[in-house]
Coordinates of C-alpha atoms in Angstrom, one line a residue:
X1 CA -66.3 50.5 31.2
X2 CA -66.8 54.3 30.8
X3 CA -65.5 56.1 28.3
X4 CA -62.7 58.7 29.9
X5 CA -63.8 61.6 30.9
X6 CA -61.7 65.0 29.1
X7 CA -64.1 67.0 32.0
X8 CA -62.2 65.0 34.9
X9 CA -58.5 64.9 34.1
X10 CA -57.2 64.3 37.4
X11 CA -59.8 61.4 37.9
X12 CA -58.3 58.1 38.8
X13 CA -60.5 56.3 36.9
X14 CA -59.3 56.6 33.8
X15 CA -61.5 54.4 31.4
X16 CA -62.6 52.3 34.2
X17 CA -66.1 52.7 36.1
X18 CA -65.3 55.8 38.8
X19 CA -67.9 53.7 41.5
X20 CA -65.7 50.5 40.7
X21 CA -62.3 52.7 41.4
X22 CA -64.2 54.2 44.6
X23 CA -65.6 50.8 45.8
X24 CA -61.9 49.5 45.0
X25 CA -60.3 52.3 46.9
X26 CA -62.3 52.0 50.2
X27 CA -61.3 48.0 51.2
X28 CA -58.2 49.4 52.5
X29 CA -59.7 52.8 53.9
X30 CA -62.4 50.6 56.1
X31 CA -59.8 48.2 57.1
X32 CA -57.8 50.7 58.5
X33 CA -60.1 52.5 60.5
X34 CA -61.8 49.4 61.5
X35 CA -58.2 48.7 63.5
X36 CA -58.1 52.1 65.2
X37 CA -60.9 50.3 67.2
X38 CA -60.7 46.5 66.8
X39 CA -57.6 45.7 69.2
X40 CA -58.6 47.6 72.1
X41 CA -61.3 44.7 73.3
X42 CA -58.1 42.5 72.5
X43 CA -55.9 44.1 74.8
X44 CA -57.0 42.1 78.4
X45 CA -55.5 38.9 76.0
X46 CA -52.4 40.1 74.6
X47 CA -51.4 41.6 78.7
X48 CA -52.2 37.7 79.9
X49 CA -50.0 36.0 76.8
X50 CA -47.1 38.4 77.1
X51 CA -47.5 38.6 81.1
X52 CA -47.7 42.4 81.1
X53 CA -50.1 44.6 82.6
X54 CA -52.9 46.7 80.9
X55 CA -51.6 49.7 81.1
X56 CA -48.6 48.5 79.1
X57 CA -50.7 46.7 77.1
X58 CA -52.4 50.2 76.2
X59 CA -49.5 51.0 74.1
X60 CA -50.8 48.7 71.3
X61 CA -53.4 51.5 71.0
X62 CA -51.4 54.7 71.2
X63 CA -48.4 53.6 69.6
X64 CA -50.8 53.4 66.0
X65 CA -52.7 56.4 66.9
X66 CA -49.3 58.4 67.3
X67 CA -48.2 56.9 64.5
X68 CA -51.1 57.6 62.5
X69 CA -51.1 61.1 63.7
X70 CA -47.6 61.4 62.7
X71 CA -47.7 60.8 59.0
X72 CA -51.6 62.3 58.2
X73 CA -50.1 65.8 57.9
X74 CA -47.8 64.8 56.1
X75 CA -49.8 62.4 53.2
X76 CA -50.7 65.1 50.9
X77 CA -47.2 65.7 50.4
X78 CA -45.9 62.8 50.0
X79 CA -48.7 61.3 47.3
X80 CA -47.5 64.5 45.3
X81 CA -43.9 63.8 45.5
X82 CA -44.0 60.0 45.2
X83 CA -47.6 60.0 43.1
X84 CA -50.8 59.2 44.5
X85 CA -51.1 55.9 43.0
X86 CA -47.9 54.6 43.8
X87 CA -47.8 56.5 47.7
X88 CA -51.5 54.5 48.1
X89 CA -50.5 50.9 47.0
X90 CA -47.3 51.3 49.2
X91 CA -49.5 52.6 52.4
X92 CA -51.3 49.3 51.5
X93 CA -48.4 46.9 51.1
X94 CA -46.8 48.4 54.7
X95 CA -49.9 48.4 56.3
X96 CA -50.6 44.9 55.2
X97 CA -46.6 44.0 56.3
X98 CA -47.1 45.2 59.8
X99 CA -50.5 43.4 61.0
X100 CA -48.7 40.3 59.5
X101 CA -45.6 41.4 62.1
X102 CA -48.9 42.0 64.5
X103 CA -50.1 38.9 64.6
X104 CA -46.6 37.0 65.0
X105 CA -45.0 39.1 67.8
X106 CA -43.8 37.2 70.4
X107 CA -43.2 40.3 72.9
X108 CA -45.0 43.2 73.1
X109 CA -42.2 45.6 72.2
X110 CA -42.3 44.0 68.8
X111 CA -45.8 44.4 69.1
X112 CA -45.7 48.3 69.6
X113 CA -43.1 48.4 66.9
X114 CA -45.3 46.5 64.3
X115 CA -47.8 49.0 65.2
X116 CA -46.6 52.1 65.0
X117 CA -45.5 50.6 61.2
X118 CA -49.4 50.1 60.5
X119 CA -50.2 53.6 61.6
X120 CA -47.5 55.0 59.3
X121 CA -49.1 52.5 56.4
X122 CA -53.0 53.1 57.7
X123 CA -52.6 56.9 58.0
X124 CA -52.6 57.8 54.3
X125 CA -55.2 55.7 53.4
X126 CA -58.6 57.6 54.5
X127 CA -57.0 61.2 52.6
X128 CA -55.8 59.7 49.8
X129 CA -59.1 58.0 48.7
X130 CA -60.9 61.0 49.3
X131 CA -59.1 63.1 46.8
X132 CA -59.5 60.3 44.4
X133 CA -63.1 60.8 44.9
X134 CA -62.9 64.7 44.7
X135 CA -60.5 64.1 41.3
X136 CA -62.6 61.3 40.3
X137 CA -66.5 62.3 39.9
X138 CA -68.4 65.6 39.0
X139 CA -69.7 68.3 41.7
X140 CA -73.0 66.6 41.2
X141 CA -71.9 63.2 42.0
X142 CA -69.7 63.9 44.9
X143 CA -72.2 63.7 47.2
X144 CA -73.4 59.6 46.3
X145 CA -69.2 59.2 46.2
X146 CA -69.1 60.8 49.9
X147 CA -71.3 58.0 50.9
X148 CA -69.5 55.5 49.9
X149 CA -66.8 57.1 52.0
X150 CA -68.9 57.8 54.8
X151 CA -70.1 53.8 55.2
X152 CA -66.1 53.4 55.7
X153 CA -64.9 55.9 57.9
X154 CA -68.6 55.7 60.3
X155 CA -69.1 51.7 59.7
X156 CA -65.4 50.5 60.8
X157 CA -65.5 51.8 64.4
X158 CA -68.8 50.9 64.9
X159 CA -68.5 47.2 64.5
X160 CA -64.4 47.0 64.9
X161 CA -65.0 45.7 68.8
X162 CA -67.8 43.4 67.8
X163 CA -65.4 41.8 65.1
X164 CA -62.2 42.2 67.6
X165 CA -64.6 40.6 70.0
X166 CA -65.8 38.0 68.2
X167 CA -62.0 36.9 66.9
X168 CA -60.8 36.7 70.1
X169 CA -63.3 34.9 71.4
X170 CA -63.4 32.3 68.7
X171 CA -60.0 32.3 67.8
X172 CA -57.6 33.9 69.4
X173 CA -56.2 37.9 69.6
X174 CA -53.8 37.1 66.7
X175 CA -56.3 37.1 64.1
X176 CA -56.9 40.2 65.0
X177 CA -54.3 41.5 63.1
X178 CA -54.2 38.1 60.4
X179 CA -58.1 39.4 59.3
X180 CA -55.8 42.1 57.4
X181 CA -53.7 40.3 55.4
X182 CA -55.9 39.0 53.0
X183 CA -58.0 42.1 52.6
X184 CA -54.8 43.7 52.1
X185 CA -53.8 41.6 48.9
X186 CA -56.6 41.7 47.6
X187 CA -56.9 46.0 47.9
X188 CA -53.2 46.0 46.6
X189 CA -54.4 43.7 43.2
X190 CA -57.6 45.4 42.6
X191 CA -55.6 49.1 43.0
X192 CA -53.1 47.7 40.5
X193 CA -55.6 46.6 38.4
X194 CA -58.5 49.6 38.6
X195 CA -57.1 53.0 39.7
X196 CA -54.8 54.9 37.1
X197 CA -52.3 57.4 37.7
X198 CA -53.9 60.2 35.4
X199 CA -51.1 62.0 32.7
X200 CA -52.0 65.3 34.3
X201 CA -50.9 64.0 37.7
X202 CA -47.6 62.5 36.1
X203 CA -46.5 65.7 34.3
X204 CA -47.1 67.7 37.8
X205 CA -45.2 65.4 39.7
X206 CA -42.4 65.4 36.5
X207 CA -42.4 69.2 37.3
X208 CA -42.0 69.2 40.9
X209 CA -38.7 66.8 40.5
X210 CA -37.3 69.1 37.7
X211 CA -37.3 72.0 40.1
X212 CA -35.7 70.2 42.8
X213 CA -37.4 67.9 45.8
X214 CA -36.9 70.8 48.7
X215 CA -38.4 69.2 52.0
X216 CA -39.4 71.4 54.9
X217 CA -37.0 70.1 57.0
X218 CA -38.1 72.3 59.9
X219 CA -41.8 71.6 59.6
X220 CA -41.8 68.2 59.8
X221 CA -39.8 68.3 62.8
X222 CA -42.8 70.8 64.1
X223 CA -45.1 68.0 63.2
X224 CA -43.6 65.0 64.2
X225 CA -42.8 66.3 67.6
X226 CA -46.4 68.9 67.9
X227 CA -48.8 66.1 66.7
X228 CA -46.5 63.4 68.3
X229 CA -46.8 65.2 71.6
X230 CA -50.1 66.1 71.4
X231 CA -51.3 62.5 70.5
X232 CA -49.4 60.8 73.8
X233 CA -51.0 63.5 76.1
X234 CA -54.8 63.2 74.7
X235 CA -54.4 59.0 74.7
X236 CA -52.2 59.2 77.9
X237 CA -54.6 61.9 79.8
X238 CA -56.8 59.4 81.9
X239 CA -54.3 56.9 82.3
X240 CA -51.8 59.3 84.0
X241 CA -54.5 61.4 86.0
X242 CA -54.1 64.0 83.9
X243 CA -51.8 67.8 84.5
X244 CA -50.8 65.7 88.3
X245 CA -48.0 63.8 85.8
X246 CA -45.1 65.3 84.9
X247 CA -45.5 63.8 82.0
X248 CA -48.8 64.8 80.6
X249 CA -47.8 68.6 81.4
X250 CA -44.1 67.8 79.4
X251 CA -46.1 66.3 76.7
X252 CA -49.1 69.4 76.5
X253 CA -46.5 72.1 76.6
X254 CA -44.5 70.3 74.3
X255 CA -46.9 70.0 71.9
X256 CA -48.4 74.0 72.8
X257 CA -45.0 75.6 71.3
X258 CA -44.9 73.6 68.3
X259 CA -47.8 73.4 66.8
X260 CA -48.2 77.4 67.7
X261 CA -44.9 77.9 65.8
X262 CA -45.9 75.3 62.9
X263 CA -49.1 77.3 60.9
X264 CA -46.3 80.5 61.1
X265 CA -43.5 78.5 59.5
X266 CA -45.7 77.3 57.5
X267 CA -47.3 80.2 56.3
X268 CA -44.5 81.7 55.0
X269 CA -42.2 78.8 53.7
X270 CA -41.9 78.8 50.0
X271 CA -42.7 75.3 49.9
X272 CA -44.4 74.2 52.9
X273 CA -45.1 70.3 53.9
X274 CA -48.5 71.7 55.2
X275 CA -50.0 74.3 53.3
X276 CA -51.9 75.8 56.0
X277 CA -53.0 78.9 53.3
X278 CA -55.5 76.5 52.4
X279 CA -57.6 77.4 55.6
X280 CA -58.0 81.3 53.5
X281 CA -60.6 79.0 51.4
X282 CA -63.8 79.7 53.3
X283 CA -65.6 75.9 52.5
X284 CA -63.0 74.4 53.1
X285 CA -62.1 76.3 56.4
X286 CA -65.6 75.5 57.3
X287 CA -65.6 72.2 56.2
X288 CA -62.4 71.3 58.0
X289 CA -63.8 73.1 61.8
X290 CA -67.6 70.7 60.9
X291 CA -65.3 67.8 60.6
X292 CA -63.5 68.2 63.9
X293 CA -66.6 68.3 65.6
X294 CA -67.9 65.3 63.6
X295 CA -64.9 63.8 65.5
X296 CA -65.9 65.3 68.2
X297 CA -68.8 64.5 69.0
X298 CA -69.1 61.0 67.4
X299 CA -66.5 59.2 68.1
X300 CA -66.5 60.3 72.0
X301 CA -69.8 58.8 72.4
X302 CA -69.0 56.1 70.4
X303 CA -66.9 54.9 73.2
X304 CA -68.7 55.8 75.7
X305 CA -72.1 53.9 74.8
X306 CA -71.0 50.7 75.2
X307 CA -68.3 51.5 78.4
X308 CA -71.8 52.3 79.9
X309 CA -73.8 49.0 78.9
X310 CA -70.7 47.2 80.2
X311 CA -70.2 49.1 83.4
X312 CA -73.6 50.0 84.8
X313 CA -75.8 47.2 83.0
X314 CA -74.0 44.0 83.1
X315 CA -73.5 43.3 79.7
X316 CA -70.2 41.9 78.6
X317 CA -68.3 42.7 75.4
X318 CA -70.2 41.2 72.9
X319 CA -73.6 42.7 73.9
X320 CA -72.3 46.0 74.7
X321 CA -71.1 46.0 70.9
X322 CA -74.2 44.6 69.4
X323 CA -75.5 48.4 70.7
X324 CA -73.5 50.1 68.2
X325 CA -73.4 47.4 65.6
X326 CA -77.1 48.4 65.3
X327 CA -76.0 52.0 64.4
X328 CA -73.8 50.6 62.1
X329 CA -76.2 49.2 59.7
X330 CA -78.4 52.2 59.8
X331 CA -75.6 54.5 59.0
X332 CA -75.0 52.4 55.7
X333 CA -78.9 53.1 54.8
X334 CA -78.7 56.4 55.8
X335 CA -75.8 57.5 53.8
X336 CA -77.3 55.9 50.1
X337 CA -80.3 57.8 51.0
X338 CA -78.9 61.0 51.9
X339 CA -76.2 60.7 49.2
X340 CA -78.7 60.5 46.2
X341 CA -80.9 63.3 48.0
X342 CA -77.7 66.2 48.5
X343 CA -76.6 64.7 44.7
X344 CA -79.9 66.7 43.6
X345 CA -80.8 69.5 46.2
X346 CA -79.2 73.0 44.7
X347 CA -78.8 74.4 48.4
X348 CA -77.2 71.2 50.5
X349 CA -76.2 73.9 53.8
X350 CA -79.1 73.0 55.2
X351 CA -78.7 69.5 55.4
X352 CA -76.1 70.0 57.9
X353 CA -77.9 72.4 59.7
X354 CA -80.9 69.1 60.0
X355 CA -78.2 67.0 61.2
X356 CA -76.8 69.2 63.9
X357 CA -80.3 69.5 64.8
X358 CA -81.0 65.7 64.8
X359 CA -77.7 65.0 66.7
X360 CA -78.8 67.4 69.6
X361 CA -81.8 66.0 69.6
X362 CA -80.5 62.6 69.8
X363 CA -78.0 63.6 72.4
X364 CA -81.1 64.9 74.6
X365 CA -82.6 61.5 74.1
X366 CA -79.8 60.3 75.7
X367 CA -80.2 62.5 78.8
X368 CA -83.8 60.7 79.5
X369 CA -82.2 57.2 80.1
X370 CA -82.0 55.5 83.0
X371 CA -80.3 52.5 84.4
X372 CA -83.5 50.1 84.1
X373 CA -83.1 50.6 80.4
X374 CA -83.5 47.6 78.3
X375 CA -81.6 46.4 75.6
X376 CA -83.7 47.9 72.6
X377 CA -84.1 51.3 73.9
X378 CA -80.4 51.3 73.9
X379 CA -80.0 50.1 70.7
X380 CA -83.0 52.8 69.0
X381 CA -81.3 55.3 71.1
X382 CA -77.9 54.8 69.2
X383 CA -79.8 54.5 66.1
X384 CA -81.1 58.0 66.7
X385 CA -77.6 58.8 67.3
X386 CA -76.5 58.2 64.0
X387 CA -79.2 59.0 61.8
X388 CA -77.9 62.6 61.8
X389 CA -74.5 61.8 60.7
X390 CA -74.9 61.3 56.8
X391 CA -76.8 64.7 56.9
X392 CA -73.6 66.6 58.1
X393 CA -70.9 64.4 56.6
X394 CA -72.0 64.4 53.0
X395 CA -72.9 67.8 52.3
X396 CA -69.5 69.0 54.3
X397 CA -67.1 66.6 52.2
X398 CA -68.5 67.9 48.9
X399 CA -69.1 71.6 49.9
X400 CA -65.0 71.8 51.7
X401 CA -64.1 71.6 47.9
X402 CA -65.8 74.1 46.0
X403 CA -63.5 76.7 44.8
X404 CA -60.3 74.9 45.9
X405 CA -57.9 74.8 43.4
X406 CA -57.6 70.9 42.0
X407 CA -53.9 70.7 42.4
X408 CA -54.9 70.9 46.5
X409 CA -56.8 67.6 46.7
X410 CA -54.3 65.8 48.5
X411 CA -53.5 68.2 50.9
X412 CA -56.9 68.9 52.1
X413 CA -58.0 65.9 52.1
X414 CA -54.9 65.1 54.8
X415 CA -56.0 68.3 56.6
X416 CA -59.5 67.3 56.8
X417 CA -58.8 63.9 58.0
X418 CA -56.3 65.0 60.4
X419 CA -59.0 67.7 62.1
X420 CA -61.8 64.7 62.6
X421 CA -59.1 62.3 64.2
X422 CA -58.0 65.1 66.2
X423 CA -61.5 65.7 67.2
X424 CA -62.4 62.5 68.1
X425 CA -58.4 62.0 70.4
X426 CA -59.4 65.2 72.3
X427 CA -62.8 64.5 72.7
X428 CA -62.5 61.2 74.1
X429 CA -59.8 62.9 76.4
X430 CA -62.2 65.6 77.5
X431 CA -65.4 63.5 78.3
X432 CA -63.2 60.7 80.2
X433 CA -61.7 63.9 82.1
X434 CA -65.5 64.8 82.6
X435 CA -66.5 61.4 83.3
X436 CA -64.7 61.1 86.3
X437 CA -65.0 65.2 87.8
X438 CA -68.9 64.4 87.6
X439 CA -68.8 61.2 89.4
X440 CA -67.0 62.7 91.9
X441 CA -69.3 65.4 92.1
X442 CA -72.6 63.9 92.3
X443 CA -71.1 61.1 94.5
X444 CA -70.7 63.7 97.0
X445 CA -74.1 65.4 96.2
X446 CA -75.9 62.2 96.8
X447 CA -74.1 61.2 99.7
X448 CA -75.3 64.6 101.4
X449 CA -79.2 62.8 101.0
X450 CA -78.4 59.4 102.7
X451 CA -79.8 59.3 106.3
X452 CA -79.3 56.1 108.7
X453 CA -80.9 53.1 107.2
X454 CA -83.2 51.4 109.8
X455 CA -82.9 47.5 107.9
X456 CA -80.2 45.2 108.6
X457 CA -80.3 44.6 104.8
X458 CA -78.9 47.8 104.1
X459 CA -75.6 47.3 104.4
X460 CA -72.6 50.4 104.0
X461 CA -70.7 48.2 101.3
X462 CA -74.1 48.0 99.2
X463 CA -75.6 51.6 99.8
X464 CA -71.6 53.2 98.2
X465 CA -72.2 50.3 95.3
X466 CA -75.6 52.0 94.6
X467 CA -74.5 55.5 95.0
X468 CA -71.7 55.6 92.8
X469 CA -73.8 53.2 90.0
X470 CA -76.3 56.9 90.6
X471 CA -73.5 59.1 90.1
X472 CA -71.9 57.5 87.4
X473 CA -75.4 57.4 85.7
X474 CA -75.7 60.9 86.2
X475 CA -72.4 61.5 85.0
X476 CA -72.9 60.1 81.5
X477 CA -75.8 61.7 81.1
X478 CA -74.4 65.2 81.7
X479 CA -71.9 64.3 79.1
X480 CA -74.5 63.8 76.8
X481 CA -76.3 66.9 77.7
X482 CA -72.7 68.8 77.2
X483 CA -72.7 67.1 73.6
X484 CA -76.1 68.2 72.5
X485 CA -75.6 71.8 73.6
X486 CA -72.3 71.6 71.4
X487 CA -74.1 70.8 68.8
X488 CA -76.5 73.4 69.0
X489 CA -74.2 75.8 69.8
X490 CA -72.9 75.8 66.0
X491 CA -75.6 75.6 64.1
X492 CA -74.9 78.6 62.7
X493 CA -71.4 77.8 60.8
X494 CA -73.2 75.5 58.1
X495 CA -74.6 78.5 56.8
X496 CA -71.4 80.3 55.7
X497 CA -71.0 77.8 53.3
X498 CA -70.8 79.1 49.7
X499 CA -73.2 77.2 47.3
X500 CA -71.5 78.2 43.8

């Protein structure tokens, strides 16, 4: 054991080892965000056993999102009023709860229910244990702490449809969900156990109850309904073809007026349930807009990679997973190596800057495939993908924190998180939008070129199959194009960070 730390006196370590208390505190953050992508390869099961359709079926997905969405703005809070130990080991015991309810529901409005419980347990999981990293380790060390944090919140989607995959196959979609439970004990022992609830956190939250628990009534009505709008109309978009439903345009406008209204309620409430003033703090302003693009621009392509092995290439779930799997194991050697490398670089901007640079460059890669590509090229391609990530990642998690007053920990880290799931909602929207408006496009294009065909073989069925299998080609790789350019496009932003 360490001896405690009088330099660290928010640290939840307390006289324990801070990289036990940060390996303890991210079992439960990976499981959670390994089940914002493990059901959805689950979903063509749980339709046939409850004899609905998919697209009913889809609201196993968005019903944990929303929920997730929902109480993220909200977690900072709520680990100050309740305490952060206590707020986390109760996230862990609900979250547990509900996959348990998961994996027993015999209908799949019990199923949506039991969902939208884990999202409300899972969401204040991933903020939460990154203010017990902030609170927990020196401004030198943040950066080898970040990684740990990175291998959870880049790692679990990665290889969350290989092992939803995997568990259906083998078993069946309910262990799915079962995978959780004993993960979930063993986080809620080990928390119990390790992680301390520091006397200078008890004496603030002591204070806070003296003067009277006020809540914001009105802004978390803004939030609930903004984010809970927002969220339907992002996951709903493709589903519902977009601003042609009623309800996608309810939903977007909905969501338009009250989260315009929200930051000026917020701004001037005494004591606001999102302290937007926060955003006045340049690194952490900067840090928060970096970590909606990580979102982004990540986790957009993330699904898109292996909807394209799948689609244009033949290969069924499993394969199409192994694709990103691959990325997955790099992006755990990538972020030790960058973590001990930013831990002892005076100037760590320009990391980010290299892995902006590396993503576009990876996203052009992308533009040179081609639909004779084999399975390794694939694979190296994501690899190249992900490579850039640690660079951006850890330098931005440890930089957003310089200068921000400790007390604040909680609520940025809830902003922050917020920002890179909202990211990755609206830009998986906006490339499945894209997807389809280029496919229609090139289709068209393409078509313009085909003349008569003088071979019986040549069928009209088989020349539209190999048309559209061009367009849609095309089409992805346009996306990818659009990506790199983003990145490129904001190169500049890492360099308004403030070193000192």
């Amino acid at each position: 054991m360490s001896a405690y730390n009088p330099e660290l006196p928010r640290s939840a370590a307390g006289r324990h080892n801070p990289w036990l208390v940060a390996v303890v505190s991210s079992i439960a953050t990976f499981m959670e965000v390994l089940d914002t992508t493990v059901a959805s390869v689950s979903l063509y099961h749980i339709a046939a056993t409850m004899g609905v359709s998919y697209n009913e079926a889809l609201w196993v997905i968005t019903s944990y999102i929303v929920a997730n969405a929902l109480i993220l703005p909200v977690s900072g809070w709520l680990a100050n009023m309740l305490g952060r130990k206590r707020y986390y080991m109760i996230s862990v015991a609900l979250f547990t709860f509900a996959s348990l309810l998961c994996s027993i529901a015999p209908t799949l409005e019990w199923l949506i229910l039991a969902r939208v419980l884990q999202g409300i347990g899972g969401g204040g999981l991933a903020p939460v244990e990154q203010s017990i990293l902030v609170d927990s380790f020196s401004e030198k060390k943040r950066p080898q702490a970040f990684a740990l944090y990175g291998v959870a919140v880049l790692l679990a989607p990665a290889i969350g449809p290989l092992v939803g995959g995997w568990l259906t196959s083998a078993l069946s979609w309910h262990w799915v969900f079962l995978i959780n439970l004993p993960i979930g004990l063993l986080s809620l022992l080990l928390c119990y156990w390790l992680i301390d609830e520091p006397p200078l956190l008890v004496q603030e939250r002591k204070q806070r109850l003296r003067e009277g628990v006020r809540i914001d009534g009105v802004g978390l009505l803004l939030i609930i309904i903004g984010f809970g709008a927002l969220q339907l109309c992002l996951d709903r978009f493709d589903i519902y073809d977009g601003f042609s439903s009623t309800f996608i345009i309810a939903t977007a406008v909905l969501a338009l007026v009250c989260l315009s209204f929200l930051p000026l309620w917020e701004w001037y409430h005494p004591r606001p349930i999102l302290d937007v003033r926060l955003f006045l703090h340049r690194n952490f302003a900067l840090g928060a807009a970096l970590m909606f693009l990580i979102g982004l621009l990540i986790v957009s392509t993330t699904q898109l990679l292996p909807q394209m092995a799948q689609e244009l290439m033949g290969y069924d779930a499993w394969t199409a997973g192994l694709t990103l799997g691959a990325g997955g194991v790099c992006i755990m050697l990538a972020m030790m190596v960058t973590g001990a490398i930013a831990s002892k670089l005076p100037v760590q901007r320009f990391l980010v800057v290299l892995g902006l640079l590396v993503i576009a460059w990876s996203m052009w890669h992308f533009t040179t495939l081609s639909l004779q590509i084999d399975f390794a090229s694939l694979m190296w391609a994501r690899v190249l993908q992900v490579i850039g990530l640690p660079l951006i990642l850890i330098p931005v998690a440890s930089l957003s924190y310089l200068g921000l007053p400790p007390e604040k920990s909680n609520e940025a880290s809830a902003l922050s998180t917020l920002l890179r799931n909202l990211g990755g909602s609206i830009g998986i929207a906006w490339v499945v939008n894209l997807l389809h408006q280029r496919t229609h496009l090139h289709y068209e294009r393409l078509g313009e070129h085909v003349i008569p065909a003088t071979t019986p073989l040549s069928t009209l069925s088989s020349l539209a199959d190999t048309l559209y299998q061009q367009a849609r080609m095309i089409s992805y790789l346009d996306i990818y194009w659009v990506m790199g350019l983003v990145a490129l496009l904001v190169l500049w932003l890492p360099l308004l960070f403030r070193e000192r």
